[in-house]
Amino acid sequence: MESLLCDEIWLEKEEELKNNVENSCFFKSKEDCEEAFKILLNKEISYMPKIGYVKFIKENCFIENARFKAIHWFIKSQRRWNLSFGTCFGAASYLDRFISLNKCQGWKYWMFELLSIACLSVSSKFHETSPPQLLELQMEGVEHLFESTMIQRMELTLLETLGWRLNSTIPYSYIELFQWNINTLKLSLLRDFTSSVNDLLLRILLDVKFLELRPCVIAQSVVTCISEDLSLLIDDSCFNNFTRLIPQNQKDDLSKCQRMVINKQFLIKEYQELITSEVFNYGPSSPVTVLTMDQHVLCDIPQGDINYISNANKRKRER
């Protein structure tokens, strides 16, 4: 039996752990990072919501509130199911792109719930090795339960509307590049840095105003603000080689974005209270749910138009 046991080292040296982190990174040189940064820059604008989206959201109180609740549900689901941050950010990207293309005029709240579930489901299938089941995703935080067939049809509508383009370039896409560039930090500081950056990016998701800015600008601003907030001794050259690659017409937005990010940093307490509260938690925490018998028929959905779902296979939870 002893021959079957492996020699395990429970306490590795920090340097050894750091080497493991570096070796797991796809990028092996500064040139690799810069080339990846350029590719993301070229792609990002095609994954942004259509021009005028923020104005449209601000002029439609119902859609603005429904979007906020959806993003809030994404964040809580990410924590509940221990999903990757990429899954949460991806779902938010799909949601905003879909709404900007469809406008969602005349929608009811259950339609947004259906869309939200479809966005998170598709994103989890794209990013996770073991995505949650459709029923599991609806265990908490939604007001209606939808049949799997209906969600799957909404997923297809979502995919067709997005042109099957799921590898969205978002602020989170740039974070690994910045991480590689500051690998001189101790592992503990690098973890604090990464955790703070991800937390701030989640807070930013809730604010639709940031959608007016390019993802590269948001990523650069968040990384700079977190570095200053943690008083990290990072050489300016670590970020300058990326900053110089940002289009000149976008550099003016860097200072504007940094001011917006700083304001978000002051809302840490409010954000944490929001995420841990049950303000937007419509469903019971128990998987045992009482359902009404209110069922309808799902109509065929033409590509990219959920407005044709006049009736749905949905069941409303009883309070």
Coordinates of C-alpha atoms in Angstrom, one line a residue:
M1 CA 0.0 0.0 0.0
E2 CA 2.8 2.4 0.8
S3 CA 4.0 2.2 -2.8
L4 CA 0.6 3.6 -3.9
L5 CA 1.0 6.7 -1.8
C6 CA 2.6 9.8 -3.3
D7 CA 4.9 12.1 -1.5
E8 CA 2.8 15.3 -1.0
I9 CA 4.2 18.6 0.0
W10 CA 1.5 20.5 1.9
L11 CA 3.4 23.7 2.4
E12 CA 5.1 24.8 -0.8
K13 CA 7.4 27.8 -0.9
E14 CA 5.8 31.0 -2.2
E15 CA 8.4 31.1 -5.0
E16 CA 7.4 27.6 -6.2
L17 CA 3.7 28.6 -6.1
K18 CA 4.4 31.7 -8.1
N19 CA 6.3 29.7 -10.7
N20 CA 3.3 27.5 -11.1
V21 CA 1.1 30.5 -11.7
E22 CA 3.5 31.9 -14.3
N23 CA 3.8 28.5 -16.1
S24 CA 0.0 28.2 -16.3
C25 CA -0.2 31.5 -18.2
F26 CA -0.6 31.3 -22.0
F27 CA 1.6 34.2 -22.6
K28 CA 5.3 33.6 -22.3
S29 CA 6.8 37.0 -23.3
K30 CA 6.2 40.7 -23.4
E31 CA 5.7 40.4 -27.2
D32 CA 3.1 37.7 -26.8
C33 CA 1.1 40.0 -24.4
E34 CA 1.3 43.0 -26.7
E35 CA 0.2 41.0 -29.7
A36 CA -2.8 39.6 -27.7
F37 CA -3.6 43.2 -26.5
K38 CA -3.7 44.4 -30.2
I39 CA -6.0 41.5 -31.2
L40 CA -8.4 42.4 -28.3
L41 CA -8.3 46.1 -29.3
N42 CA -9.3 45.2 -32.9
K43 CA -12.1 43.0 -31.7
E44 CA -13.6 44.8 -28.8
I45 CA -15.7 47.4 -30.7
S46 CA -17.6 44.6 -32.5
Y47 CA -18.7 43.1 -29.2
M48 CA -20.0 46.4 -27.7
P49 CA -23.7 47.2 -27.6
K50 CA -24.9 49.4 -30.5
I51 CA -24.3 53.2 -30.4
G52 CA -27.1 54.9 -28.4
Y53 CA -27.7 51.9 -26.1
V54 CA -26.9 53.7 -22.9
K55 CA -29.3 56.6 -23.8
F56 CA -32.0 54.0 -24.7
I57 CA -31.6 52.3 -21.3
K58 CA -31.7 55.6 -19.4
E59 CA -34.9 56.6 -21.3
N60 CA -36.6 53.3 -20.4
C61 CA -37.0 52.9 -16.7
F62 CA -38.5 49.5 -16.9
I63 CA -35.6 48.1 -19.0
E64 CA -33.0 49.8 -16.8
N65 CA -34.5 48.3 -13.7
A66 CA -34.8 44.8 -15.3
R67 CA -31.2 45.0 -16.5
F68 CA -30.0 45.9 -13.0
K69 CA -31.9 43.0 -11.5
A70 CA -30.5 40.6 -14.2
I71 CA -26.9 41.7 -13.5
H72 CA -27.5 41.4 -9.8
W73 CA -28.7 37.9 -10.3
F74 CA -25.7 37.0 -12.4
I75 CA -23.4 38.1 -9.6
K76 CA -25.3 36.2 -6.9
S77 CA -25.4 33.1 -9.1
Q78 CA -21.7 33.3 -9.8
R79 CA -21.1 33.2 -6.0
R80 CA -23.8 30.6 -5.4
W81 CA -22.5 28.1 -8.0
N82 CA -18.8 29.1 -7.7
L83 CA -18.8 30.0 -11.4
S84 CA -15.9 31.7 -13.1
F85 CA -15.8 35.4 -13.4
G86 CA -15.7 35.0 -17.1
T87 CA -19.1 33.3 -17.0
C88 CA -20.7 36.3 -15.1
F89 CA -19.1 38.9 -17.4
G90 CA -19.9 36.9 -20.5
A91 CA -23.6 36.7 -19.5
A92 CA -23.8 40.4 -18.9
S93 CA -22.2 41.0 -22.3
Y94 CA -24.7 38.8 -24.1
L95 CA -27.6 40.5 -22.2
D96 CA -26.5 44.0 -23.3
R97 CA -25.8 43.0 -26.8
F98 CA -29.1 41.3 -27.2
I99 CA -31.1 44.2 -25.8
S100 CA -29.2 46.7 -27.9
L101 CA -30.2 44.7 -31.0
N102 CA -33.8 44.0 -30.1
K103 CA -34.8 47.1 -28.1
C104 CA -37.2 44.9 -26.2
Q105 CA -40.2 47.2 -26.6
G106 CA -43.3 46.0 -24.9
W107 CA -41.5 43.4 -22.8
K108 CA -42.8 42.1 -19.5
Y109 CA -40.5 41.2 -16.6
W110 CA -40.8 37.5 -17.1
M111 CA -39.3 37.9 -20.6
F112 CA -36.2 39.5 -19.0
E113 CA -36.0 36.6 -16.6
L114 CA -36.1 34.1 -19.5
L115 CA -33.5 36.1 -21.3
S116 CA -31.3 36.3 -18.2
I117 CA -31.5 32.6 -17.6
A118 CA -30.6 31.9 -21.2
C119 CA -27.6 34.4 -21.1
L120 CA -26.2 32.8 -17.9
S121 CA -26.8 29.3 -19.3
V122 CA -25.1 29.9 -22.6
S123 CA -22.2 31.7 -20.9
S124 CA -21.7 28.9 -18.4
K125 CA -21.7 26.3 -21.2
F126 CA -19.0 28.4 -23.0
H127 CA -16.8 29.0 -19.9
E128 CA -17.4 26.2 -17.5
T129 CA -16.4 22.5 -17.6
S130 CA -19.4 21.5 -15.5
P131 CA -22.1 24.1 -16.1
P132 CA -25.2 24.0 -13.8
Q133 CA -28.4 22.4 -15.0
L134 CA -31.2 24.7 -16.2
L135 CA -33.4 23.8 -13.2
E136 CA -30.5 24.5 -10.8
L137 CA -30.0 28.0 -12.2
Q138 CA -33.6 28.8 -11.3
M139 CA -33.4 27.6 -7.7
E140 CA -32.9 31.1 -6.4
G141 CA -33.3 34.7 -7.4
V142 CA -36.0 34.4 -10.1
E143 CA -39.7 34.9 -9.9
H144 CA -40.7 32.3 -12.5
L145 CA -39.7 28.8 -13.4
F146 CA -39.4 28.0 -17.1
E147 CA -39.4 24.6 -18.8
S148 CA -36.1 23.5 -20.2
T149 CA -37.4 23.4 -23.7
M150 CA -38.4 27.0 -23.5
I151 CA -35.1 28.1 -22.2
Q152 CA -33.3 26.1 -24.9
R153 CA -35.4 27.9 -27.5
M154 CA -34.5 31.2 -25.9
E155 CA -30.8 30.2 -26.0
L156 CA -31.1 29.5 -29.7
T157 CA -32.7 32.9 -30.3
L158 CA -30.0 34.5 -28.3
L159 CA -27.2 32.7 -30.2
E160 CA -28.8 33.6 -33.6
T161 CA -29.2 37.2 -32.6
L162 CA -25.5 37.4 -31.5
G163 CA -24.4 35.8 -34.7
W164 CA -23.0 32.8 -32.6
R165 CA -20.2 35.1 -31.5
L166 CA -19.7 34.3 -27.8
N167 CA -16.1 35.1 -27.2
S168 CA -16.8 38.6 -26.2
T169 CA -14.0 41.1 -25.7
I170 CA -14.8 42.8 -22.4
P171 CA -12.8 44.6 -19.7
Y172 CA -12.2 41.2 -18.0
S173 CA -10.5 39.9 -21.2
Y174 CA -7.5 42.2 -20.5
I175 CA -6.9 41.3 -16.9
E176 CA -4.7 38.3 -17.6
L177 CA -2.4 40.5 -19.7
F178 CA -2.0 43.0 -16.9
Q179 CA -1.5 40.2 -14.4
W180 CA 1.4 38.8 -16.5
N181 CA 2.9 42.2 -16.7
I182 CA 3.1 42.7 -12.9
N183 CA 4.4 39.2 -12.1
T184 CA 7.1 40.8 -10.0
L185 CA 4.6 41.0 -7.1
K186 CA 4.6 38.5 -4.3
L187 CA 1.9 35.9 -4.8
S188 CA -0.2 37.1 -1.9
L189 CA -0.2 40.6 -3.3
L190 CA -1.0 39.3 -6.7
R191 CA -4.0 37.5 -5.3
D192 CA -5.2 40.6 -3.5
F193 CA -4.7 42.6 -6.7
T194 CA -6.7 40.1 -8.8
S195 CA -9.5 39.8 -6.2
S196 CA -9.9 43.6 -5.9
V197 CA -9.9 44.0 -9.7
N198 CA -12.6 41.4 -10.2
D199 CA -14.7 42.8 -7.4
L200 CA -14.5 46.3 -8.9
L201 CA -15.3 45.0 -12.4
L202 CA -18.5 43.4 -11.0
R203 CA -19.5 46.6 -9.4
I204 CA -19.0 48.4 -12.7
L205 CA -21.3 45.9 -14.4
L206 CA -24.2 47.3 -12.4
D207 CA -23.7 50.8 -13.8
V208 CA -24.8 51.2 -17.4
K209 CA -22.8 54.4 -17.9
F210 CA -19.6 52.4 -18.2
L211 CA -21.0 50.8 -21.4
E212 CA -20.2 54.0 -23.2
L213 CA -16.5 53.4 -22.7
R214 CA -14.3 51.0 -24.6
P215 CA -13.4 47.8 -22.6
C216 CA -9.6 48.6 -22.9
V217 CA -10.2 51.9 -21.2
I218 CA -12.2 50.4 -18.4
A219 CA -9.6 47.6 -17.8
Q220 CA -6.7 50.1 -17.7
S221 CA -8.5 52.4 -15.4
V222 CA -9.5 49.7 -13.0
V223 CA -6.0 48.2 -12.9
T224 CA -4.5 51.6 -12.2
C225 CA -6.9 52.5 -9.5
I226 CA -6.5 49.2 -7.7
S227 CA -2.8 49.5 -7.9
E228 CA -2.9 52.9 -6.2
D229 CA -5.5 51.7 -3.7
L230 CA -3.3 48.8 -2.6
S231 CA -0.2 51.0 -2.7
L232 CA 1.5 48.5 -4.9
L233 CA 5.0 49.3 -6.0
I234 CA 4.6 48.7 -9.7
D235 CA 6.9 50.1 -12.2
D236 CA 5.0 52.5 -14.5
S237 CA 6.5 50.7 -17.5
C238 CA 4.4 47.7 -16.7
F239 CA 1.3 49.6 -17.8
N240 CA 2.8 52.1 -20.2
N241 CA 3.5 49.5 -22.9
F242 CA -0.2 48.7 -23.0
T243 CA -1.4 52.4 -22.7
R244 CA 0.6 53.3 -25.8
L245 CA -1.3 50.7 -27.7
I246 CA -4.7 52.3 -26.9
P247 CA -6.1 54.4 -29.7
Q248 CA -5.3 58.1 -29.2
N249 CA -9.0 59.1 -29.4
Q250 CA -9.6 56.8 -26.5
K251 CA -6.9 58.0 -24.2
D252 CA -8.9 61.1 -23.4
D253 CA -11.5 58.8 -21.8
L254 CA -8.9 57.3 -19.5
S255 CA -9.0 60.1 -17.0
K256 CA -12.8 60.3 -17.2
C257 CA -13.1 56.6 -16.6
Q258 CA -10.6 56.7 -13.7
R259 CA -12.8 59.3 -12.0
M260 CA -15.8 57.2 -12.5
V261 CA -14.0 54.1 -11.1
I262 CA -12.8 56.0 -8.1
N263 CA -16.5 56.9 -7.3
K264 CA -17.3 53.2 -7.6
Q265 CA -14.6 52.3 -5.1
F266 CA -16.3 54.5 -2.5
L267 CA -19.4 52.3 -2.8
I268 CA -17.8 49.1 -1.6
K269 CA -20.0 48.9 1.5
E270 CA -23.2 49.6 -0.4
Y271 CA -22.3 47.0 -3.0
Q272 CA -21.5 44.3 -0.5
E273 CA -24.8 45.0 1.3
L274 CA -26.7 44.8 -2.1
I275 CA -25.1 41.4 -3.0
T276 CA -25.7 39.8 0.4
S277 CA -29.3 41.2 0.7
E278 CA -32.5 39.6 -0.4
V279 CA -33.9 42.7 -2.0
F280 CA -34.0 41.1 -5.4
N281 CA -34.3 37.6 -4.3
Y282 CA -37.8 36.6 -5.4
G283 CA -37.4 32.8 -5.0
P284 CA -37.1 30.7 -1.9
S285 CA -33.7 29.5 -0.8
S286 CA -35.1 25.9 -0.6
P287 CA -35.2 23.9 -3.8
V288 CA -38.7 22.9 -2.8
T289 CA -40.9 25.3 -4.7
V290 CA -44.7 25.6 -4.8
L291 CA -45.9 26.2 -8.4
T292 CA -49.2 27.4 -9.8
M293 CA -50.8 25.6 -12.7
D294 CA -50.6 28.7 -14.9
Q295 CA -49.2 27.3 -18.2
H296 CA -49.3 28.7 -21.7
V297 CA -48.1 27.7 -25.1
L298 CA -44.8 28.9 -26.6
C299 CA -45.1 30.3 -30.1
D300 CA -42.4 30.0 -32.7
I301 CA -39.7 32.6 -32.3
P302 CA -38.4 34.2 -35.5
Q303 CA -34.7 34.9 -35.4
G304 CA -33.8 37.7 -33.0
D305 CA -37.3 38.6 -32.0
I306 CA -38.5 37.5 -28.6
N307 CA -41.6 39.7 -28.9
Y308 CA -43.3 36.8 -30.6
I309 CA -43.3 35.0 -27.3
S310 CA -46.8 36.2 -26.4
N311 CA -47.4 33.3 -24.1
A312 CA -44.8 31.1 -22.4
N313 CA -44.3 27.8 -20.7
K314 CA -43.7 29.5 -17.4
R315 CA -44.9 29.0 -13.9
K316 CA -45.0 31.7 -11.4
R317 CA -43.7 31.0 -7.9
E318 CA -46.2 31.5 -5.0
R319 CA -44.9 33.7 -2.3

